[in-house]
Coordinates of C-alpha atoms in Angstrom, one line a residue:
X6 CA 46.8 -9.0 -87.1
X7 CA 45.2 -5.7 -88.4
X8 CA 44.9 -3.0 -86.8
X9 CA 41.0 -2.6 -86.3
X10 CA 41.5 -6.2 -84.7
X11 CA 43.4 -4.9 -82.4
X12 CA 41.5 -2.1 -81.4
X13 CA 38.5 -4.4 -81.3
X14 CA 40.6 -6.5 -78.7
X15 CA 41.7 -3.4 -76.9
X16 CA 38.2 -2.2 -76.2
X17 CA 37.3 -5.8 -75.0
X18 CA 40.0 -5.5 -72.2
X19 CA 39.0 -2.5 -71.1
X20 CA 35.5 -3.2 -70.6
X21 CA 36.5 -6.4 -69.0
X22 CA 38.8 -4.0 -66.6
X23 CA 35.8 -1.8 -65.9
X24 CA 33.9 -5.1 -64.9
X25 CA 36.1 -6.4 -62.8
X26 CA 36.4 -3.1 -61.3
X27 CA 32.7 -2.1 -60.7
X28 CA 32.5 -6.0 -59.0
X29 CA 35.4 -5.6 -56.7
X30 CA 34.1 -2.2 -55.6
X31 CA 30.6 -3.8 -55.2
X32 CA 32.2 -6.7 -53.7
X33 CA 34.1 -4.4 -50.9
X34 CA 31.1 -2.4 -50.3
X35 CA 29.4 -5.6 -49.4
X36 CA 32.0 -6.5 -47.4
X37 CA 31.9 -3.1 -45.4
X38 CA 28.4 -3.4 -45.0
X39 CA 28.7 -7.3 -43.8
X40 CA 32.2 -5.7 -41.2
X41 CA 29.5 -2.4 -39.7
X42 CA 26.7 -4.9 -39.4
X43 CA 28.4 -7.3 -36.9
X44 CA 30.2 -4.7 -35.3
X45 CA 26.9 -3.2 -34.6
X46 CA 24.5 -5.7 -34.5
X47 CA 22.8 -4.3 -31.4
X48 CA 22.8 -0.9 -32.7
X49 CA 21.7 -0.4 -36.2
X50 CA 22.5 2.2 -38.4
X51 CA 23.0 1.8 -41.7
X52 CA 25.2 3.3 -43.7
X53 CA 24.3 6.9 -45.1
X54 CA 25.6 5.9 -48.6
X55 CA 22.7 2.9 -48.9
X56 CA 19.0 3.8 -50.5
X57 CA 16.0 3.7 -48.9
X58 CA 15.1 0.7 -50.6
X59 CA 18.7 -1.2 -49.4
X60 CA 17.9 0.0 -45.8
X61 CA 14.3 -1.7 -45.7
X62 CA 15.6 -4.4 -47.0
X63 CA 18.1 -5.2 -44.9
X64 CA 16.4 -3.9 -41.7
X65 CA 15.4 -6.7 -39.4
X66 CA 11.8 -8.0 -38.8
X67 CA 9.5 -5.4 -36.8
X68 CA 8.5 -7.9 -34.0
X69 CA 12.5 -7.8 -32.9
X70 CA 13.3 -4.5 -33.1
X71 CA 11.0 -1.3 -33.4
X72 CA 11.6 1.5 -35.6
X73 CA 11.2 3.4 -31.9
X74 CA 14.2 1.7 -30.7
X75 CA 16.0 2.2 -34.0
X76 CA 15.0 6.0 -33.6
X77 CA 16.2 6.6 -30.0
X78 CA 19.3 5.0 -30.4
X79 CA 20.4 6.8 -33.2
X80 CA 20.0 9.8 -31.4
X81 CA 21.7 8.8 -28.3
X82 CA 24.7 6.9 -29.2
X83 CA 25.3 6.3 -25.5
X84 CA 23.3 4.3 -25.1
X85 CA 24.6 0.5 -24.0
X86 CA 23.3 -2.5 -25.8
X87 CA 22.1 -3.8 -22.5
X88 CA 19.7 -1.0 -22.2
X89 CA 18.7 -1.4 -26.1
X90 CA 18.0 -4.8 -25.4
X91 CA 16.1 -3.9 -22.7
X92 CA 14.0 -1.1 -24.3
X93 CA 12.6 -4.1 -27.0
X94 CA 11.7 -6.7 -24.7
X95 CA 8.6 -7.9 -24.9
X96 CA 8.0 -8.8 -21.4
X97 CA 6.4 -6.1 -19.5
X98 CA 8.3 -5.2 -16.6
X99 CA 6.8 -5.6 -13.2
X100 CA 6.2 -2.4 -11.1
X101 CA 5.6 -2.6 -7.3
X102 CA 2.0 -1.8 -6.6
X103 CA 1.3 -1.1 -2.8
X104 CA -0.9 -3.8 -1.5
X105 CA -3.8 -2.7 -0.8
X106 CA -7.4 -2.8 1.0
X107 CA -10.0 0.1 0.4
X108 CA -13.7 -0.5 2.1
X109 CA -16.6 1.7 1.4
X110 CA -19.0 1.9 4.3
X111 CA -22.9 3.3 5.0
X112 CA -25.2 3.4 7.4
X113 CA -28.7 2.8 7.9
X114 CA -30.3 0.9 4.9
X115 CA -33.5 0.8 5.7
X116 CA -35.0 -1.0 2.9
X117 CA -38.6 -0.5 4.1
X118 CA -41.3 1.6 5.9
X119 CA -42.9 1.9 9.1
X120 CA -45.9 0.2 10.0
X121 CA -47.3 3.5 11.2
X122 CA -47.2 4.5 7.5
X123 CA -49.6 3.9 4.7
X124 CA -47.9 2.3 1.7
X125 CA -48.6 5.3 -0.7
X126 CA -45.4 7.6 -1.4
X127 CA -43.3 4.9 0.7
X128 CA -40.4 3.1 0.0
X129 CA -42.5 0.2 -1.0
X130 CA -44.3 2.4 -3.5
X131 CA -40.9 3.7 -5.2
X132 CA -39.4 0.6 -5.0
X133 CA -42.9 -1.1 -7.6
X134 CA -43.0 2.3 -9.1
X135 CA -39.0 3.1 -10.4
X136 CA -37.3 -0.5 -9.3
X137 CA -34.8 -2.0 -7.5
X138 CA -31.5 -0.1 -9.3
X139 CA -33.7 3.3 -8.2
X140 CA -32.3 3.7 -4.9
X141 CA -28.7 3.7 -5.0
X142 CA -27.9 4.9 -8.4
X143 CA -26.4 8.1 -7.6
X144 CA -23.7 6.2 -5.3
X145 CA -23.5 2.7 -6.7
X146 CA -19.9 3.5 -8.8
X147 CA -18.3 4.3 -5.4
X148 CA -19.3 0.4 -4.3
X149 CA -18.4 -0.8 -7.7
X150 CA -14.9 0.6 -7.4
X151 CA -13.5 -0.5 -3.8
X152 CA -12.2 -4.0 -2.4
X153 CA -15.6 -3.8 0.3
X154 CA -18.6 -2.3 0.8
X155 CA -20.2 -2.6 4.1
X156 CA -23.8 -1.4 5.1
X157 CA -25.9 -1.8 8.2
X158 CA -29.4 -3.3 7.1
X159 CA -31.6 -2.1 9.6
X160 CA -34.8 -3.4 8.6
X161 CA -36.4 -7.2 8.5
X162 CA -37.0 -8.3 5.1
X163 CA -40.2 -10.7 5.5
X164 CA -44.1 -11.3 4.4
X165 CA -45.3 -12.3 8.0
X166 CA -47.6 -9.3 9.5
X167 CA -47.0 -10.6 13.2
X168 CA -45.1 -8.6 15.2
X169 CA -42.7 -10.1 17.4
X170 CA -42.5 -6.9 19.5
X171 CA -44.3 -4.3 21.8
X172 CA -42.4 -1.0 19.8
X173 CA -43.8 1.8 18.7
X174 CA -41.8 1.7 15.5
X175 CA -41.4 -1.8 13.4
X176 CA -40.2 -1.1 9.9
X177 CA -40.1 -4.5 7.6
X178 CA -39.9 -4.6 3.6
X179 CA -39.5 -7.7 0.9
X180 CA -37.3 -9.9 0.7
X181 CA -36.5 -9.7 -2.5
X182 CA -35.0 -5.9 -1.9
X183 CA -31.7 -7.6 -1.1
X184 CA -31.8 -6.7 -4.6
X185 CA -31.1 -3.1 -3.4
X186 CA -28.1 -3.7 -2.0
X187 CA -26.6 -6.9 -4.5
X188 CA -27.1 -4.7 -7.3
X189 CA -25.8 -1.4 -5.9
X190 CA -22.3 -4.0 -5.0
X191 CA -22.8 -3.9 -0.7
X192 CA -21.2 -6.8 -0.1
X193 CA -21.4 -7.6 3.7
X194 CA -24.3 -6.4 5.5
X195 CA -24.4 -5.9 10.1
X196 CA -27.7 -7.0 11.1
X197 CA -27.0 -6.3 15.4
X198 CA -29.5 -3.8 15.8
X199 CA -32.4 -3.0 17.9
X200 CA -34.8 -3.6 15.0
X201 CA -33.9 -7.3 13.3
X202 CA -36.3 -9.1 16.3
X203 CA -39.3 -6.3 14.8
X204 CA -41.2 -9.1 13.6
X205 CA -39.4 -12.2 16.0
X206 CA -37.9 -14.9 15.2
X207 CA -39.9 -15.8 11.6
X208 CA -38.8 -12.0 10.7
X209 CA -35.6 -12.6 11.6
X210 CA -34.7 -15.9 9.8
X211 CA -36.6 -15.0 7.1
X212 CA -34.3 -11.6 6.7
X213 CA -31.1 -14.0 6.9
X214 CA -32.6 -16.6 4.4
X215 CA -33.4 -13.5 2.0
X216 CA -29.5 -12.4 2.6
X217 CA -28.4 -15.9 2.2
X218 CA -30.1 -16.4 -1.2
X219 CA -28.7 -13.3 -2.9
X220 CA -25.5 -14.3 -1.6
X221 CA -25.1 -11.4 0.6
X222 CA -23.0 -12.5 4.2
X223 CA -24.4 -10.8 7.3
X224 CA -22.8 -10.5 10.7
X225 CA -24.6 -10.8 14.0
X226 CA -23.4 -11.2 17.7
X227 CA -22.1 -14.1 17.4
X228 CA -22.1 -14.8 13.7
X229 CA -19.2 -13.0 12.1
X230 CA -18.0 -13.0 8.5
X231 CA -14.5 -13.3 7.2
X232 CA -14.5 -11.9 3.3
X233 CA -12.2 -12.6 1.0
X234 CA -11.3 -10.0 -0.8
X235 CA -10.2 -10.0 -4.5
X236 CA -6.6 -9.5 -3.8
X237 CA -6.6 -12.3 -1.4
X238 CA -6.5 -10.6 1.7
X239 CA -9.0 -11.9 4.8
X240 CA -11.0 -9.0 6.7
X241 CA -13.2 -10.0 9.9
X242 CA -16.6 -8.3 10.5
X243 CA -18.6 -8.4 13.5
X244 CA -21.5 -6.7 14.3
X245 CA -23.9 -6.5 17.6
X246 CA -26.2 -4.1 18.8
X247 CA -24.7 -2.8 22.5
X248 CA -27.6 -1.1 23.9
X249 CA -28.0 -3.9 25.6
X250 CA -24.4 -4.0 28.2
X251 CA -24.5 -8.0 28.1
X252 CA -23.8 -7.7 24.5
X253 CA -20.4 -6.1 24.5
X254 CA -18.8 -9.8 24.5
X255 CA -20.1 -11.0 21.2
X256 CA -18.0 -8.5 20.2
X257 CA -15.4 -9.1 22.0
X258 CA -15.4 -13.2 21.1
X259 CA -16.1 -12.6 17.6
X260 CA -12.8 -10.2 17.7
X261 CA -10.9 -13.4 18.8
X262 CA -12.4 -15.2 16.5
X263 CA -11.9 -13.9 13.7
X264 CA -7.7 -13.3 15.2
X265 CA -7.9 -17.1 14.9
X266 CA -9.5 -17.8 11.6
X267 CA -6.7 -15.5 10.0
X268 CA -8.4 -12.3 9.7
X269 CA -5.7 -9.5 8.5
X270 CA -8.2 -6.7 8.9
X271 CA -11.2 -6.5 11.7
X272 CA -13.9 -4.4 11.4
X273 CA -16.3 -4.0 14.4
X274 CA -20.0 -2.4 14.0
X275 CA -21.5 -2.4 17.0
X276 CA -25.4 -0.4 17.6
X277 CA -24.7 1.9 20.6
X278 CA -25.5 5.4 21.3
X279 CA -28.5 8.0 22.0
X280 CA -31.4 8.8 19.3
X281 CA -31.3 11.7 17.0
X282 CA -28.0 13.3 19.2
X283 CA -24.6 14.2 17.0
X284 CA -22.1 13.7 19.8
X285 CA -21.0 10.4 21.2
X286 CA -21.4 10.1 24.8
X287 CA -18.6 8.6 27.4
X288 CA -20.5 4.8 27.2
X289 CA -19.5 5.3 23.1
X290 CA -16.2 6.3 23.8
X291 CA -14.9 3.5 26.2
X292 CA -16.6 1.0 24.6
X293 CA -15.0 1.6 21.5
X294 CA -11.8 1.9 23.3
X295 CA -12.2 -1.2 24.7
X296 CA -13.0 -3.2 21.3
X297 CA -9.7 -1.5 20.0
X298 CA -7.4 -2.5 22.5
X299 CA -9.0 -5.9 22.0
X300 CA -7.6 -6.0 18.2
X301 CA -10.6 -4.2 16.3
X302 CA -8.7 -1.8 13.2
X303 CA -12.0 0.2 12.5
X304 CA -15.2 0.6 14.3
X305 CA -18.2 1.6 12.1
X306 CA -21.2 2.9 14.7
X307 CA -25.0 3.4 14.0
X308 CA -28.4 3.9 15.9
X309 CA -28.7 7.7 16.5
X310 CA -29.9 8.4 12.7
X311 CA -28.1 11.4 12.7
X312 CA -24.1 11.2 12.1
X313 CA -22.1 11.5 14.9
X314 CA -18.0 12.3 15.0
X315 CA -15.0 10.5 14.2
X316 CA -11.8 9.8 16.8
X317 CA -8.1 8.3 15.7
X318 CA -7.5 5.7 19.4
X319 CA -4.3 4.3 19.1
X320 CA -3.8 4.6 15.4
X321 CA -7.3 3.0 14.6
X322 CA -10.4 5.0 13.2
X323 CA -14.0 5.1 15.0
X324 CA -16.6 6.6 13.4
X325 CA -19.1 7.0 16.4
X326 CA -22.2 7.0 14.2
X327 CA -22.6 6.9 10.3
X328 CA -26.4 8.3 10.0
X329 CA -29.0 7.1 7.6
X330 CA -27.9 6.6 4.0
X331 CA -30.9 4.8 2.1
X332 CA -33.6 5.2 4.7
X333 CA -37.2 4.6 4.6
X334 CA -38.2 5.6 8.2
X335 CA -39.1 8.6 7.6
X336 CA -40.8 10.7 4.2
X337 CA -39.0 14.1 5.3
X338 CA -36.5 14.2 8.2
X339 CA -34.9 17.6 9.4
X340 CA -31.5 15.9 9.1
X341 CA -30.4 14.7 6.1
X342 CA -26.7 14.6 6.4
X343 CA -25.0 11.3 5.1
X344 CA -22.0 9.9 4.1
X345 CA -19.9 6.9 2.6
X346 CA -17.1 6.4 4.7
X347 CA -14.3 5.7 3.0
X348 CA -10.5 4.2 4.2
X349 CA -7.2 2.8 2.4
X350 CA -5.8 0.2 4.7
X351 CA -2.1 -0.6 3.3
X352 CA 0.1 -3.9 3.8
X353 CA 3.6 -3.8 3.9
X354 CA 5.1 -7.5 4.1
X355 CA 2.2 -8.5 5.1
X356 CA 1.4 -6.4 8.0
X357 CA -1.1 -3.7 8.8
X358 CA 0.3 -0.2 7.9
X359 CA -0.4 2.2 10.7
X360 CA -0.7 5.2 7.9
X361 CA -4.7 6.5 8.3
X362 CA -5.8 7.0 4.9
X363 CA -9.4 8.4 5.0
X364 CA -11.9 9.6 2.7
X365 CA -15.6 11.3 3.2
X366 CA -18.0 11.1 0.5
X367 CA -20.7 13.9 1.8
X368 CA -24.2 13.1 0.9
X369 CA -27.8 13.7 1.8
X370 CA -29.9 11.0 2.4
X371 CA -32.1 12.2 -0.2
X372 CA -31.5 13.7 -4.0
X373 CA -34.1 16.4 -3.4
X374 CA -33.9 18.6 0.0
X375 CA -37.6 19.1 0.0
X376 CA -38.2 15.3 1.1
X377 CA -37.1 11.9 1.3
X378 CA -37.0 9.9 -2.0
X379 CA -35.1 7.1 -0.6
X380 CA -32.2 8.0 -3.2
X381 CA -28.8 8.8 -1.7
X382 CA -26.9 11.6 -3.3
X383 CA -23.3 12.9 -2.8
X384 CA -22.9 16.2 -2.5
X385 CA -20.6 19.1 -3.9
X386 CA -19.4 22.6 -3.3
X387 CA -21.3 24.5 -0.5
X388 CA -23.4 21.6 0.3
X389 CA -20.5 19.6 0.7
X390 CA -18.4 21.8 2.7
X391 CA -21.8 22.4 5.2
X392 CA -21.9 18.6 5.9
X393 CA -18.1 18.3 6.1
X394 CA -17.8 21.1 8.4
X395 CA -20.5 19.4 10.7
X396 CA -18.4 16.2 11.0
X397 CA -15.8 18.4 12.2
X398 CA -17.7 20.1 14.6
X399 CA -18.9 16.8 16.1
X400 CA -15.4 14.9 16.1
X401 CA -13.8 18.5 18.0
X402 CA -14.3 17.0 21.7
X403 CA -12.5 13.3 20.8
X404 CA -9.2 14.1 19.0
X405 CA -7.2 15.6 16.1
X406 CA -9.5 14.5 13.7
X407 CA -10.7 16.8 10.6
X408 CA -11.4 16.6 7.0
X409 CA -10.2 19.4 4.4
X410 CA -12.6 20.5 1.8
X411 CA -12.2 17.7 -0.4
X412 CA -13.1 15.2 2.5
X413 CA -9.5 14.2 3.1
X414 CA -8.0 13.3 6.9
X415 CA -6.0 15.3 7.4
X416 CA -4.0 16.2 11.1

């Protein structure tokens, strides 16, 4: 053999050598990678000495694992693969909400006029001139947002013109307002007061057919209402006007009755108390006393048209008299004070909490002080503070009650 054919075979062994080489070192990288990648499966890092391009190509679909994931575990090598697991779930986890029942209540929705008054610049005349959404757009989102909203409707809602009593003041509007209060989100109406007979009997059915058709439940003496709420939870609401004495056991039955039919929550609204007079007098204050010991959780007053104090009796709220709120009695009265009474009402396996969780919403009756335009308005700053202040002036002579500036309970 000569000797440049045996240099030409030399060189073919060692490039044969240097292939063999470069494959087993490929070949033992691989199998380095293949050893790190089991050995930490749940915890991928990849190996410092690998490209970009390797690393995306080896990295696992994004739907598994999330480059988040990939990032917080590579700076905290503590942590276990249970809690990496954990961290990529896709099933959310499941947090403990408090359960939950928060009503909104009003007083006197007067969805009418007087027939003392002419109809020009009445609420008849701003309800054809701006609408049914007119009147409560300035508090409608409160409504909108709670589990309940209760109101008392104080007002027939009919097209007879006979009057079924000897009063000096009968106030009647449409029926069709109970768009008023479906649109604005009220959602159980109390018709016990001294003014659903205005117009008799025809008034009076005719007001409850009107209620019926907008799908709007009413309670009175001996009619109460159980609502369902959204969360499943059953609240009882009766409703009767006490200035007549005889009266006082509708309220009482319905409070049984609505033990029976599985109310979790009762709410009371009886019609009691003295005209245009901010303090609740002793009658008030047993009475209400008396449909609290009898299982009532909140009593929600009206009649005086003025607002009246609150009082905590045995854990339970009273609010003695919540005022006018969207009132069409009256184009310009000296008190316009209002508010939307707001409370939290929390279950704990099932039963009632005794926690008070309060809130006042100060308003005026009107948006303009100057007059009565039938439009509700919350209040803020000084405004608010005057009417919050007043509240606590009238509740002094019950209990502990007061209300911060912010319209908070607060003892």
């Amino acid at each position: 053999m000569t000797d440049r054919k045996i240099k030409r075979q030399a060189d073919k062994i060692r490039k044969a050598s240097r292939k063999a080489a470069i494959i087993e070192i490929i070949l033992l990288l691989l199998a380095i990678l293949c050893i790190l990648l089991f050995l930490n499966r749940d915890n991928l890092k990849f190996p410092a000495f690998l490209s970009s391009d390797t690393r995306q190509t080896l990295s696992l679909d994004e739907d598994t694992v999330s480059s988040d994931s990939l990032t917080e575990d590579a700076e905290d090598p503590d942590n276990s693969s249970d809690e990496a697991s954990d961290s990529s779930s896709d099933t959310p986890v499941e947090e403990n909400l408090p359960d939950t029942v928060t009503i909104s209540s009003v007083g006197d929705c007067s969805l009418g006029k007087l027939q003392i008054h002419s109809t020009v610049d009445s609420f008849l005349d701003y309800y054809d001139s701006y609408g049914s959404d007119y009147f409560m757009k300035n508090v409608k989102d409160y409504f909108l947002a709670d589990d309940l909203t209760i109101a008392n409707l104080e007002v027939v809602l009919s097209n007879t013109e006979a009057a079924g009593q000897d009063k000096e003041f009968l106030i009647k509007g449409r029926p069709e307002f109970t768009s008023i209060l479906k649109d604005a989100g009220i959602d159980v109406v109390g018709t016990g007061n001294n003014h659903i007979l205005d117009y008799g009997e025809t008034g009076a059915n005719d007001t409850w057919q009107a209620l019926n058709d907008a799908g709007i439940p009413y309670a009175y003496n001996d009619k109460t209402v159980l609502y369902t709420t959204a969360n499943g939870h059953k609240v009882g609401i009766a409703a009767s006007c006490l200035l007549n004495e005889s009266r006082m056991q509708f309220l009482l039955n319905g409070i049984q009755e609505l033990k029976a039919e599985g109310a979790e929550l009762i709410i009371v609204m009886p019609h009691w108390g003295v005209e245009r007079e901010n303090y609740a007098n002793e009658r008030q204050v047993t009475l209400a006393h008396q449909l609290i010991d009898a299982g009532a959780d909140l009593i929600l007053g009206s009649h005086p048209h003025v607002v009246q104090g609150f009082e905590i009796y045995n854990g339970k709220m009273i609010a003695y008299s919540q005022g006018n709120f969207c009132y069409g009695g009256h184009h310009n009265p000296a008190d316009k004070d209002s508010f939307i009474y707001q409370q939290t009402f929390t279950f704990t396996d099932g039963a009632l909490d005794p926690t008070v969780d309060v809130h006042i919403v100060p308003c005026l009756i009107s948006s303009t002080t100057s007059k009565n335009d039938f439009c509700p308005t919350p209040q803020t700053g000084e405004a608010a503070e005057t009417i919050l202040n007043h509240l606590n002036s009238y509740s002094a002579g019950y209990s502990d009650f007061s209300l911060d500036t912010e319209g908070n309970f607060y003892r």
